[in-house]
PDB file of C-alpha atoms in Angstrom:
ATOM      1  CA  UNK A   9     -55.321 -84.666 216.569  1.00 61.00           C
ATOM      2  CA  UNK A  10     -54.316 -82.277 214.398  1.00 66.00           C
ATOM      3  CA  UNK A  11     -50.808 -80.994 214.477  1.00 68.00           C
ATOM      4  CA  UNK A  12     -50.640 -77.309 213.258  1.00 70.00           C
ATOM      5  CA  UNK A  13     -47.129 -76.425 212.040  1.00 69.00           C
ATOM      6  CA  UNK A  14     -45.756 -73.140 212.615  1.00 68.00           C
ATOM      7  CA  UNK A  15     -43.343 -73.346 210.441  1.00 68.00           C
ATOM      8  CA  UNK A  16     -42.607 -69.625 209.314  1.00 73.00           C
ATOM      9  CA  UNK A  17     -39.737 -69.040 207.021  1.00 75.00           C
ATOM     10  CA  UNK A  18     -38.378 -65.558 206.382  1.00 79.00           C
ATOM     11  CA  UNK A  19     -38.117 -64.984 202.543  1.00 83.00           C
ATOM     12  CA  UNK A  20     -34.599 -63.303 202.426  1.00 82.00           C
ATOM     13  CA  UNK A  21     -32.158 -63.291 199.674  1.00 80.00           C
ATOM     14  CA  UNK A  22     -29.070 -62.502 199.719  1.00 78.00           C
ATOM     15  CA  UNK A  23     -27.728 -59.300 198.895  1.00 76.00           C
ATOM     16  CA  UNK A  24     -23.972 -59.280 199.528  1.00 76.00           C
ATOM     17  CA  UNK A  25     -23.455 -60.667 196.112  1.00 81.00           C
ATOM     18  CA  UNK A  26     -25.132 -57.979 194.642  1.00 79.00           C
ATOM     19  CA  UNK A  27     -21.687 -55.831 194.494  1.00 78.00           C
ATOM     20  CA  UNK A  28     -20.057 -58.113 192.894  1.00 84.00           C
ATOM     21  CA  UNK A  29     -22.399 -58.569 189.983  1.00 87.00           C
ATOM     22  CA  UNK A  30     -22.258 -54.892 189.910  1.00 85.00           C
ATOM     23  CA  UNK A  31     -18.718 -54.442 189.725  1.00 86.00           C
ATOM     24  CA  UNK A  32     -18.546 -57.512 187.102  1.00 88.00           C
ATOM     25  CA  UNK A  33     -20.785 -55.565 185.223  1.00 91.00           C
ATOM     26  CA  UNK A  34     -18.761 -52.295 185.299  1.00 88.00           C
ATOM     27  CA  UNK A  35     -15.557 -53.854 184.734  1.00 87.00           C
ATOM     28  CA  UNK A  36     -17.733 -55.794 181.581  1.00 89.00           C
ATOM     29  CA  UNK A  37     -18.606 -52.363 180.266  1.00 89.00           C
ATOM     30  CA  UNK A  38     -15.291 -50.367 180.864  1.00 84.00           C
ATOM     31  CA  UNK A  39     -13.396 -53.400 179.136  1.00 83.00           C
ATOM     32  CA  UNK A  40     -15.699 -53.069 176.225  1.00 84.00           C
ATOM     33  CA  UNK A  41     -15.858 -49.376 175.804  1.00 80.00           C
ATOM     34  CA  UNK A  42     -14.245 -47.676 173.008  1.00 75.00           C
ATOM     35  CA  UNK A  43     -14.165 -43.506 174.316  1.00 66.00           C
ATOM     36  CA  UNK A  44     -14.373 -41.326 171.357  1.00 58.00           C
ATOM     37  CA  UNK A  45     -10.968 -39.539 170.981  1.00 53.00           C
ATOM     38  CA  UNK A  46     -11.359 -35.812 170.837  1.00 55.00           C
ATOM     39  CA  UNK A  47      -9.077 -35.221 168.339  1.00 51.00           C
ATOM     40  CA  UNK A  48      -9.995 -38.240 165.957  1.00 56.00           C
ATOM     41  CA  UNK A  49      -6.112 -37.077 164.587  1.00 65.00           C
ATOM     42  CA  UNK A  50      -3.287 -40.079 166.121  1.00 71.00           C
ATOM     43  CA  UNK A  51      -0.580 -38.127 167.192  1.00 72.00           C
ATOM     44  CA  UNK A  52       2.827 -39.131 168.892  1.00 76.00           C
ATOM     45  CA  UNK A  53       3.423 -36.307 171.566  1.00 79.00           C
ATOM     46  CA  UNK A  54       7.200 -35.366 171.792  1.00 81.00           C
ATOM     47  CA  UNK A  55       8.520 -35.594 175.085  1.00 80.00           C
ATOM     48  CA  UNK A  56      10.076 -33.395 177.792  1.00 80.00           C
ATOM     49  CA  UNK A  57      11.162 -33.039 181.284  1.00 81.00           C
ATOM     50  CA  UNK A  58      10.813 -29.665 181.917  1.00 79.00           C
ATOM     51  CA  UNK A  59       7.182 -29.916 180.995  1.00 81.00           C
ATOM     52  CA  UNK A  60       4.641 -28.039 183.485  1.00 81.00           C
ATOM     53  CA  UNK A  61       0.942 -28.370 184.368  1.00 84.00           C
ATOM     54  CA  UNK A  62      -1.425 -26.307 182.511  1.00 82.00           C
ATOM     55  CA  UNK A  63      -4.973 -25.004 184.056  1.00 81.00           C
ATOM     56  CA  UNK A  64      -7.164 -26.934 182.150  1.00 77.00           C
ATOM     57  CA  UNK A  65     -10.409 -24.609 182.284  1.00 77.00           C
ATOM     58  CA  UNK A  66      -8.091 -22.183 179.837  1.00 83.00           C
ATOM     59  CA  UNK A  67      -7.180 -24.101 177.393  1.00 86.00           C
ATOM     60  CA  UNK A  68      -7.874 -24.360 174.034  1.00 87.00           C
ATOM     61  CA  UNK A  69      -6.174 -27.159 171.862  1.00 87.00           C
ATOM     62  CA  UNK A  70      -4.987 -26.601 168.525  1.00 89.00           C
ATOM     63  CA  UNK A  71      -4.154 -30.337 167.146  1.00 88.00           C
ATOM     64  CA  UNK A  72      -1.854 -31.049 164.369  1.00 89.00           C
ATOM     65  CA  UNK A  73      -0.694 -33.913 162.967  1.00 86.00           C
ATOM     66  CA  UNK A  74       1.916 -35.575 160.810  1.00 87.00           C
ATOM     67  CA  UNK A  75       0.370 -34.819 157.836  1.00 87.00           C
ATOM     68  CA  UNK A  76      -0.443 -30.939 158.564  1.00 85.00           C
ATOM     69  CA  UNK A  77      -4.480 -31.655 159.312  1.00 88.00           C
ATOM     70  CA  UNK A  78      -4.914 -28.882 161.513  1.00 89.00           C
ATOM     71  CA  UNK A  79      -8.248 -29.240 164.173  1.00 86.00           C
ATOM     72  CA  UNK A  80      -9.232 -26.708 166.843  1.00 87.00           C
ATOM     73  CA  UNK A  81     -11.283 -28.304 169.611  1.00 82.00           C
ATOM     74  CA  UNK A  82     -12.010 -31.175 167.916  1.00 79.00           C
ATOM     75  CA  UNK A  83     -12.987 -28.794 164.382  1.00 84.00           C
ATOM     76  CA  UNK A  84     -10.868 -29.611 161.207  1.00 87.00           C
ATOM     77  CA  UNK A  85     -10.136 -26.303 159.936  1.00 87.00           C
ATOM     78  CA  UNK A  86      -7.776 -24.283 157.315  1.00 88.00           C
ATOM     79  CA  UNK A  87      -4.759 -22.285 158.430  1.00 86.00           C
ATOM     80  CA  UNK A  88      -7.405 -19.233 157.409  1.00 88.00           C
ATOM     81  CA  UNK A  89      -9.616 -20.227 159.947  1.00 88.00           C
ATOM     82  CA  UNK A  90      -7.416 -20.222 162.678  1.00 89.00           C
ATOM     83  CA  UNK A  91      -7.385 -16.098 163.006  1.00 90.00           C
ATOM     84  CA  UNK A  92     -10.781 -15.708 163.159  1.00 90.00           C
ATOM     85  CA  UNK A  93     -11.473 -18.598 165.631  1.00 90.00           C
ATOM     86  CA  UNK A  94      -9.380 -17.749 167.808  1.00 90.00           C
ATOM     87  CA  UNK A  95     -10.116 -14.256 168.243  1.00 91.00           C
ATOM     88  CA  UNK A  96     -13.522 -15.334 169.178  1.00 90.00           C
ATOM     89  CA  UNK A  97     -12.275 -17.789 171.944  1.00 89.00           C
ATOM     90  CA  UNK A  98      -9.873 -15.031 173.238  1.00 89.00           C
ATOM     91  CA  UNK A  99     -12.846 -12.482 173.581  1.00 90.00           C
ATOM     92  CA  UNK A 100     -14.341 -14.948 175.698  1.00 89.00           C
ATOM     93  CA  UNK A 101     -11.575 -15.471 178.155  1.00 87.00           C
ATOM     94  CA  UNK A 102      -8.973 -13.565 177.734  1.00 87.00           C
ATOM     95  CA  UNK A 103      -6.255 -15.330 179.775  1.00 87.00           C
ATOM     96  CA  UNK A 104      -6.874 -18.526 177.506  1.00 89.00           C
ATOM     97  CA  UNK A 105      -3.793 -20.784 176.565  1.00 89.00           C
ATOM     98  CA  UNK A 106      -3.566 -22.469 173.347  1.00 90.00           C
ATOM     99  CA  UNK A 107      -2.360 -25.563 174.021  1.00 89.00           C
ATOM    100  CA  UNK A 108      -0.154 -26.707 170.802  1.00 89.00           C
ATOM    101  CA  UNK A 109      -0.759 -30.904 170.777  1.00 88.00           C
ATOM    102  CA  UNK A 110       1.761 -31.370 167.591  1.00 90.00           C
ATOM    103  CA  UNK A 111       2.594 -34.677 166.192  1.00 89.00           C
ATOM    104  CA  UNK A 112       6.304 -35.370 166.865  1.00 88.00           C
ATOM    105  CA  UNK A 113       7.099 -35.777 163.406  1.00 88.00           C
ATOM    106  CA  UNK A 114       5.035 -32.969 162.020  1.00 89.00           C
ATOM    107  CA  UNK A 115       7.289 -30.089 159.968  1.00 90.00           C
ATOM    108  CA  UNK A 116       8.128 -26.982 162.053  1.00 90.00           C
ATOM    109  CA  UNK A 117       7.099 -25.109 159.166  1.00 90.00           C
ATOM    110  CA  UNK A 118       3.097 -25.767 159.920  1.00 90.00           C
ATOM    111  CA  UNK A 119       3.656 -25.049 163.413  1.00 90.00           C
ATOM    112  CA  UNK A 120       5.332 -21.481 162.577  1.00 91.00           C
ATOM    113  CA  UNK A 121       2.266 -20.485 160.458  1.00 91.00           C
ATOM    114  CA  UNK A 122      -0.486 -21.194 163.186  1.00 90.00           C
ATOM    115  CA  UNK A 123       1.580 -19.427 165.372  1.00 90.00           C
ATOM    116  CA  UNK A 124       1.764 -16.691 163.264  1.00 88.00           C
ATOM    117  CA  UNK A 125      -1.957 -17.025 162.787  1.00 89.00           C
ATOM    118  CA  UNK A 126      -2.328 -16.863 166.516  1.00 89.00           C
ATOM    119  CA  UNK A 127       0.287 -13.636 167.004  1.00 87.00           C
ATOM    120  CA  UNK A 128      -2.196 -11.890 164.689  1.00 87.00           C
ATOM    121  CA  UNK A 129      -5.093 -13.026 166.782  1.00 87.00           C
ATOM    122  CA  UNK A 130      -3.318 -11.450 169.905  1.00 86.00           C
ATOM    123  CA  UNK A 131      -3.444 -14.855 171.417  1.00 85.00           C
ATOM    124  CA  UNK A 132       0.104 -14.952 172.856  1.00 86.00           C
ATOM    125  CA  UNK A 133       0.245 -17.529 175.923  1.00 88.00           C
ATOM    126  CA  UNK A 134       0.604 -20.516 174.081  1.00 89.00           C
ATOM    127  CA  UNK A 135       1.870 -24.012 175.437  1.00 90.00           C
ATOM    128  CA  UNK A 136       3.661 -26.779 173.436  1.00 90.00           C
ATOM    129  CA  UNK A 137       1.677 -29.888 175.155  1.00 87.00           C
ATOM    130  CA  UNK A 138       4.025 -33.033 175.435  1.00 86.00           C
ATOM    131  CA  UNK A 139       4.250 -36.525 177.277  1.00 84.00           C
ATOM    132  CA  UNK A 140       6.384 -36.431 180.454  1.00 79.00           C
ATOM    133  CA  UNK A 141       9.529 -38.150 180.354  1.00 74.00           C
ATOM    134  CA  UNK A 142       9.636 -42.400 181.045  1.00 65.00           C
ATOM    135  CA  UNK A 143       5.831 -42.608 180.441  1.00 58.00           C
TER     136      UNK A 143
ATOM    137  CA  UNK B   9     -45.950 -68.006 235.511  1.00 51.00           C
ATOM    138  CA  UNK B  10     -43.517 -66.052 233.793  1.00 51.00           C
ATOM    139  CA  UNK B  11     -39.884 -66.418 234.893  1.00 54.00           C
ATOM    140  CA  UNK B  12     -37.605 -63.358 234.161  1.00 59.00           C
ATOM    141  CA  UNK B  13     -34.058 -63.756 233.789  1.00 56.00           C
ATOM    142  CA  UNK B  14     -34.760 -66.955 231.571  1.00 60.00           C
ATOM    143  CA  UNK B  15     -35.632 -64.807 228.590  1.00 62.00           C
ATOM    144  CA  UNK B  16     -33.234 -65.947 226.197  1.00 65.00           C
ATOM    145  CA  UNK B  17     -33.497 -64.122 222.730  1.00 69.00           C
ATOM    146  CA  UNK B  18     -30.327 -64.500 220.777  1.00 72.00           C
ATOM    147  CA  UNK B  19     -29.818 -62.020 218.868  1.00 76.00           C
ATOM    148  CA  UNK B  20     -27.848 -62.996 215.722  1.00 75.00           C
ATOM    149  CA  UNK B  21     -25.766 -59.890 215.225  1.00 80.00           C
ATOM    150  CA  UNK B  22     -26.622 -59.576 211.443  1.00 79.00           C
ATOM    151  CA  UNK B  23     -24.710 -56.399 210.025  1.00 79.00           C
ATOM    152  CA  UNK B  24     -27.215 -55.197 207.030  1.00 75.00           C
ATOM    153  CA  UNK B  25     -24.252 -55.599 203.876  1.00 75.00           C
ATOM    154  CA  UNK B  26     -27.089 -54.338 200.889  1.00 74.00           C
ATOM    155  CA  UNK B  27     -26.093 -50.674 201.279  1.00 80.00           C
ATOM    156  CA  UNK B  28     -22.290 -51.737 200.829  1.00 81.00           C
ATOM    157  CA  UNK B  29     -22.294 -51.245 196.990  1.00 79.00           C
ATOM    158  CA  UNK B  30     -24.523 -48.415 197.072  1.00 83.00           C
ATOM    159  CA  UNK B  31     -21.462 -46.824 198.949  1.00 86.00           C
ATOM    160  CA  UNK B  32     -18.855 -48.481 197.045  1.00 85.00           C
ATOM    161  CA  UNK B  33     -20.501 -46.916 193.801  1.00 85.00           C
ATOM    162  CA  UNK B  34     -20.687 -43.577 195.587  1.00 87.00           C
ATOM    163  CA  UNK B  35     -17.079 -43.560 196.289  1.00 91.00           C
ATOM    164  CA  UNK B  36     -16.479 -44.808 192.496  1.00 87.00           C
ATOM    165  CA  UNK B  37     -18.759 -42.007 191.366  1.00 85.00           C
ATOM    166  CA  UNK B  38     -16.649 -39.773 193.332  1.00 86.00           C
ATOM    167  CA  UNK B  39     -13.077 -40.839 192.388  1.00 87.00           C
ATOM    168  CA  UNK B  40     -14.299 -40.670 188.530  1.00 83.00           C
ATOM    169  CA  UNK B  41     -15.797 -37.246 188.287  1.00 80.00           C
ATOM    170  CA  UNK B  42     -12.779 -35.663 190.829  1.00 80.00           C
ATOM    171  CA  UNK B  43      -9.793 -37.400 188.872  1.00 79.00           C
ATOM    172  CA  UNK B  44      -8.975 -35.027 186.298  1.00 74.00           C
ATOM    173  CA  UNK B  45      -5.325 -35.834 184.182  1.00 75.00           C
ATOM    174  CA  UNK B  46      -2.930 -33.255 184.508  1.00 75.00           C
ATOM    175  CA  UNK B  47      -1.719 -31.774 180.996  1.00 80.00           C
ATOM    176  CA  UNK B  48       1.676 -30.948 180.649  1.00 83.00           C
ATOM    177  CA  UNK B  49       3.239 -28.705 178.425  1.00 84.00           C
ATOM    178  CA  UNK B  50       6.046 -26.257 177.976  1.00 86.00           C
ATOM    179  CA  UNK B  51       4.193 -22.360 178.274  1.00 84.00           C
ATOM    180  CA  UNK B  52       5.761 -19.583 176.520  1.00 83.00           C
ATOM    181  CA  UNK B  53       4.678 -16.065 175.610  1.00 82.00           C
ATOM    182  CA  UNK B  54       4.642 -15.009 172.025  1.00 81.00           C
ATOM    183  CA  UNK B  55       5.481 -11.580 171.080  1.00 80.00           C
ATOM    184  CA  UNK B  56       2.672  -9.620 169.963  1.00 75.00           C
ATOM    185  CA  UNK B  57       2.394  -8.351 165.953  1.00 70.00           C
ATOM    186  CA  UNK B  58       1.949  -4.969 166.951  1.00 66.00           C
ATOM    187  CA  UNK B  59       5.398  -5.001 169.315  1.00 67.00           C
ATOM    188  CA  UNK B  60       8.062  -2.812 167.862  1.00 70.00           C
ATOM    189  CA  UNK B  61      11.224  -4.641 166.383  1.00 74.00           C
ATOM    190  CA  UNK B  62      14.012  -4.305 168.848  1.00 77.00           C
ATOM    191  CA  UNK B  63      17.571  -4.795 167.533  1.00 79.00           C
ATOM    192  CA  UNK B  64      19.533  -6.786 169.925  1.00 80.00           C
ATOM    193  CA  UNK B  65      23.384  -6.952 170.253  1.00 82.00           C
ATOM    194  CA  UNK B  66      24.621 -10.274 168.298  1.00 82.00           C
ATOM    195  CA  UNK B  67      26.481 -11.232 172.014  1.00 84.00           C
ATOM    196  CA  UNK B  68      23.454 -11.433 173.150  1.00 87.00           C
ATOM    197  CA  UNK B  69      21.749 -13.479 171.368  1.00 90.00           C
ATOM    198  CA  UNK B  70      22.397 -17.694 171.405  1.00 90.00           C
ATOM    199  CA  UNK B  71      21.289 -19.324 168.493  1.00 91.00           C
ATOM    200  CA  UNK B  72      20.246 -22.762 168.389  1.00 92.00           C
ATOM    201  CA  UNK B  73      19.392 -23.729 164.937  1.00 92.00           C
ATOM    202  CA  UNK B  74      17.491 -27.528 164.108  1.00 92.00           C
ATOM    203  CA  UNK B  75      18.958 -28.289 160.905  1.00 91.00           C
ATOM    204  CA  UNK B  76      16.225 -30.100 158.444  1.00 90.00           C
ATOM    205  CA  UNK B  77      17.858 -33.436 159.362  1.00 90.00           C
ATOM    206  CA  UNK B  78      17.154 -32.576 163.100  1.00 88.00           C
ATOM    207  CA  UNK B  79      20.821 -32.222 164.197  1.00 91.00           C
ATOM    208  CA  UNK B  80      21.578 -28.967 166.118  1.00 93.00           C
ATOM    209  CA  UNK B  81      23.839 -26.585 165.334  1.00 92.00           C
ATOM    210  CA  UNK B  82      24.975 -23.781 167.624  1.00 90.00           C
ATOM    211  CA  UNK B  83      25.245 -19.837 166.392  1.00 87.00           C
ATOM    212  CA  UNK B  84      27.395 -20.409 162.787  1.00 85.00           C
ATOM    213  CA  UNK B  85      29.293 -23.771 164.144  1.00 86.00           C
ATOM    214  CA  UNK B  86      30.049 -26.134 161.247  1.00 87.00           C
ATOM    215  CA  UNK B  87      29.875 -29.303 162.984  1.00 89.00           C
ATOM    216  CA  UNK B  88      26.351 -30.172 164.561  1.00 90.00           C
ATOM    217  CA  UNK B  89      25.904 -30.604 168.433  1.00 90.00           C
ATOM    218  CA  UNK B  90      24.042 -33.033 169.969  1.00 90.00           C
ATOM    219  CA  UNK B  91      21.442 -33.013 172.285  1.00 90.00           C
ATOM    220  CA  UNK B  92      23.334 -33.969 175.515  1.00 89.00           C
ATOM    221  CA  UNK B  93      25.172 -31.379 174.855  1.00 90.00           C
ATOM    222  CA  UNK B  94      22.740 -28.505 174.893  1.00 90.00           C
ATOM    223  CA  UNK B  95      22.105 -28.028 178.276  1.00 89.00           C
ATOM    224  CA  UNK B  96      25.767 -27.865 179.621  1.00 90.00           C
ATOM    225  CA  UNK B  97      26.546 -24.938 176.605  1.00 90.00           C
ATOM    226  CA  UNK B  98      23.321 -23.259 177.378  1.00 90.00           C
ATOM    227  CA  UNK B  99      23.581 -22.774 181.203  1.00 89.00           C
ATOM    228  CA  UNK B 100      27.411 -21.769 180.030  1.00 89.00           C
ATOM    229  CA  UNK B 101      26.023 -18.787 178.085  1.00 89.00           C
ATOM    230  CA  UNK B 102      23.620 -17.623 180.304  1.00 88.00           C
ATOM    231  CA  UNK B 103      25.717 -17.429 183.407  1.00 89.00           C
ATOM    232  CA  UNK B 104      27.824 -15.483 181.556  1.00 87.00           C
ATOM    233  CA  UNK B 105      25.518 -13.332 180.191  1.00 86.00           C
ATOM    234  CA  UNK B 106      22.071 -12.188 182.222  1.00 84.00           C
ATOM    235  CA  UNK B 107      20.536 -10.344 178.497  1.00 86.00           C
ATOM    236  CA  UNK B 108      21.376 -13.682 176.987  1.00 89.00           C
ATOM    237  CA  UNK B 109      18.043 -14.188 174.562  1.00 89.00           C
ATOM    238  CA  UNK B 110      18.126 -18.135 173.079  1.00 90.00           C
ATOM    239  CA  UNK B 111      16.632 -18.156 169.844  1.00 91.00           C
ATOM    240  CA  UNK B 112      15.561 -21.289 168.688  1.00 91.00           C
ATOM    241  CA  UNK B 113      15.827 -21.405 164.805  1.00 91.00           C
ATOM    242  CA  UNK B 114      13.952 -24.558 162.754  1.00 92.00           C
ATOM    243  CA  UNK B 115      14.352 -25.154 159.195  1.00 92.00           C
ATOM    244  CA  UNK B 116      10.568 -25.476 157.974  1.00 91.00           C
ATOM    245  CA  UNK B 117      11.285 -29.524 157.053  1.00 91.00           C
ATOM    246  CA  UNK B 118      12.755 -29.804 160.472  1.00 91.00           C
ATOM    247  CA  UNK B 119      10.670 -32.804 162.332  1.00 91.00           C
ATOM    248  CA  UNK B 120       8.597 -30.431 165.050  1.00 90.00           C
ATOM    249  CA  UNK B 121       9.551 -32.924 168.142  1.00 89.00           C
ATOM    250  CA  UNK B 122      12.903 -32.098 167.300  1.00 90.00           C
ATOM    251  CA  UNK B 123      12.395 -28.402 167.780  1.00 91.00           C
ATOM    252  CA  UNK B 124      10.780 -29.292 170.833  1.00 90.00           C
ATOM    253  CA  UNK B 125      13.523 -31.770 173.078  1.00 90.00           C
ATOM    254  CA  UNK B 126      15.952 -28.586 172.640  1.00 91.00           C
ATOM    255  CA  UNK B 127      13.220 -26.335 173.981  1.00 91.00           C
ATOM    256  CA  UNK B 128      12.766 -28.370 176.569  1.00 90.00           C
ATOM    257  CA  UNK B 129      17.027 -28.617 177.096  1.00 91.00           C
ATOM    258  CA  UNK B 130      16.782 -24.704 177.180  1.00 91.00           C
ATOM    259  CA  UNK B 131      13.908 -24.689 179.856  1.00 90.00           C
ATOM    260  CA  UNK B 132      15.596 -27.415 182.185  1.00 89.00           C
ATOM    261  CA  UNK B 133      18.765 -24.905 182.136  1.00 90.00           C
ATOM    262  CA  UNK B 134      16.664 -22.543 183.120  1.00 89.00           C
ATOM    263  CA  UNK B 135      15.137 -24.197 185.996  1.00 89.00           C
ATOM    264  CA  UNK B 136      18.811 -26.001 186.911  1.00 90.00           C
ATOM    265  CA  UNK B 137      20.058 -22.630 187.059  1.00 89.00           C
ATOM    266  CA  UNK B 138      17.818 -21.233 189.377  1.00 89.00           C
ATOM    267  CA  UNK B 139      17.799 -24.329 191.699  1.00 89.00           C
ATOM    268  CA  UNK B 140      21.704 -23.040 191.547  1.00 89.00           C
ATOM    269  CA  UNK B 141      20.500 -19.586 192.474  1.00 87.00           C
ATOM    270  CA  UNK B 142      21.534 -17.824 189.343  1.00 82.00           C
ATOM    271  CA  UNK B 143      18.013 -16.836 188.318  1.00 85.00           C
ATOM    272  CA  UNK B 144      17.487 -15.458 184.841  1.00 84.00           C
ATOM    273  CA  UNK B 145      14.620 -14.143 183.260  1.00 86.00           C
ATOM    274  CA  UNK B 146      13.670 -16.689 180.301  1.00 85.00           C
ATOM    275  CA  UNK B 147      13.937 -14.976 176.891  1.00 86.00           C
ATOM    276  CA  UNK B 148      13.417 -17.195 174.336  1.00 88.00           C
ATOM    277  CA  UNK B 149      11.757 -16.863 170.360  1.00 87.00           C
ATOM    278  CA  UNK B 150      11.446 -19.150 168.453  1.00 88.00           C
ATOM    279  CA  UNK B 151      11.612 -18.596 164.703  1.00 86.00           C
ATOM    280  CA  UNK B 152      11.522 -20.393 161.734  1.00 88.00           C
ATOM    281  CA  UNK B 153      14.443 -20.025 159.157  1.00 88.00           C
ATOM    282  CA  UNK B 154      14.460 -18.199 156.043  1.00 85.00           C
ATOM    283  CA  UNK B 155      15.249 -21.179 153.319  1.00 78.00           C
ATOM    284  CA  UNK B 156      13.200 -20.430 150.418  1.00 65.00           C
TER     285      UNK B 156
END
């Protein structure tokens, strides 16, 4: 007699691991990431309390550092440059803010002559970015 | 011959789980492209080149001048003030005085975050002053000094 077995056996695999490998995986890569810095310039921001939020879709950053390198959105440029570029960005919207990200210890003197690079531009709203307080 | 009510078919109450990551990476997705970090900064309003000079009484007018070293000194005070101390003179002056224009003056050496805590002392007086409900109109320039 021949006995027939039956025996059917569902091929399933498990899937509720799956997450987890995926969020291993994640974690892995966000660990191991180095981002790019927009400004490429290290800068210390100075600190306030009375600091307020700034829109963020009109800004443009003007970076400077300690050692006067002066970059607007992430272009190194010459205290020349600064007129004409931001004339151009002003045309565009007109409402724009330049937000100043300074180096703490930078001189005041740099800082003076963008802004007066910026007063000639007409680009008056400007905003000194800083760190808030106890971060 | 069939017997009904006997059927017994167990049903294993399996809850499918494979689509849990799928949402848990939606709601990731989600979190990272809505979180956007708020910048903070203190907003002023230059004055514009073409703007005619306006003389302004010397009363009105509240110097605070960052000294290369980055000590303060107040109008033509000898002895430096220090930071603490800003806010309390500041908020004096302008309940005193509603025209009262600060004028934040910076030796071109001084250290920039210097220039900045005692803008920021001047804008918390501000804002202290209105919570107060003396409400003042913020007139402030900023101006570097005259050295060489």
């Amino acid at each position: 007699m021949e006995l027939r077995r039956k025996a059917r056996t569902g091929a399933k695999i498990p899937m509720s691991s799956m997450a987890d490998i995926a969020f291993l995986l994640i974690v892995f890569f966000m660990v191991t990431t180095i981002f790019k810095l927009e400004q490429g310039l290290a800068i210390t921001l100075p600190r306030s309390e009375a600091g307020e939020k700034i829109p963020r879709e009109r800004i443009a950053h003007v970076w400077i550092d300690e050692r006067s390198t002066i970059l607007i959105d992430d272009l190194v440029v010459g205290l020349d440059d600064i007129e004409p570029m931001v004339t151009a960005k002003i045309r565009e919207n007109p409402a724009l803010i330049i937000a100043f990200n300074t180096d703490d210890a930078a001189r005041y003197r740099v800082v003076n002559q963008a802004m007066d690079r910026l007063k000639r531009a007409n680009a008056l709203r400007v905003s000194f970015t800083t760190m808030p307080e106890g971060q | 011959m069939a017997r009904f009510g006997q059927r017994t078919k167990i049903n294993p109450g399996i809850v499918g789980e494979s689509s849990m990551s799928d949402v848990a990476f939606l709601l990731l997705i989600f979190f990272i492209v809505s979180t956007t970090f708020p910048e903070i900064g203190l907003t002023l309003i230059l004055p514009s080149k073409a703007g005619e000079v306006k003389e302004v009484a010397r009363q009105n007018v509240m110097q605070i001048i960052t000294a290369r070293t980055g000590a303060y000194f107040v109008g033509t005070e000898e002895t430096p003030t220090s930071i603490r101390q800003i806010k309390g003179r500041v908020k004096e002056r302008l309940t005193e005085n509603e025209r009262l224009i600060i004028s934040l003056e910076s030796h071109p050496d001084a250290p920039y975050g210097r220039m900045i805590d005692a803008l920021d002392e001047v804008m918390l007086s501000y804002s202290e002053l209105q919570q107060e409900g003396v409400s003042r109109d913020r007139r402030i320039s900023l101006k570097m000094l005259d050295v060489e």
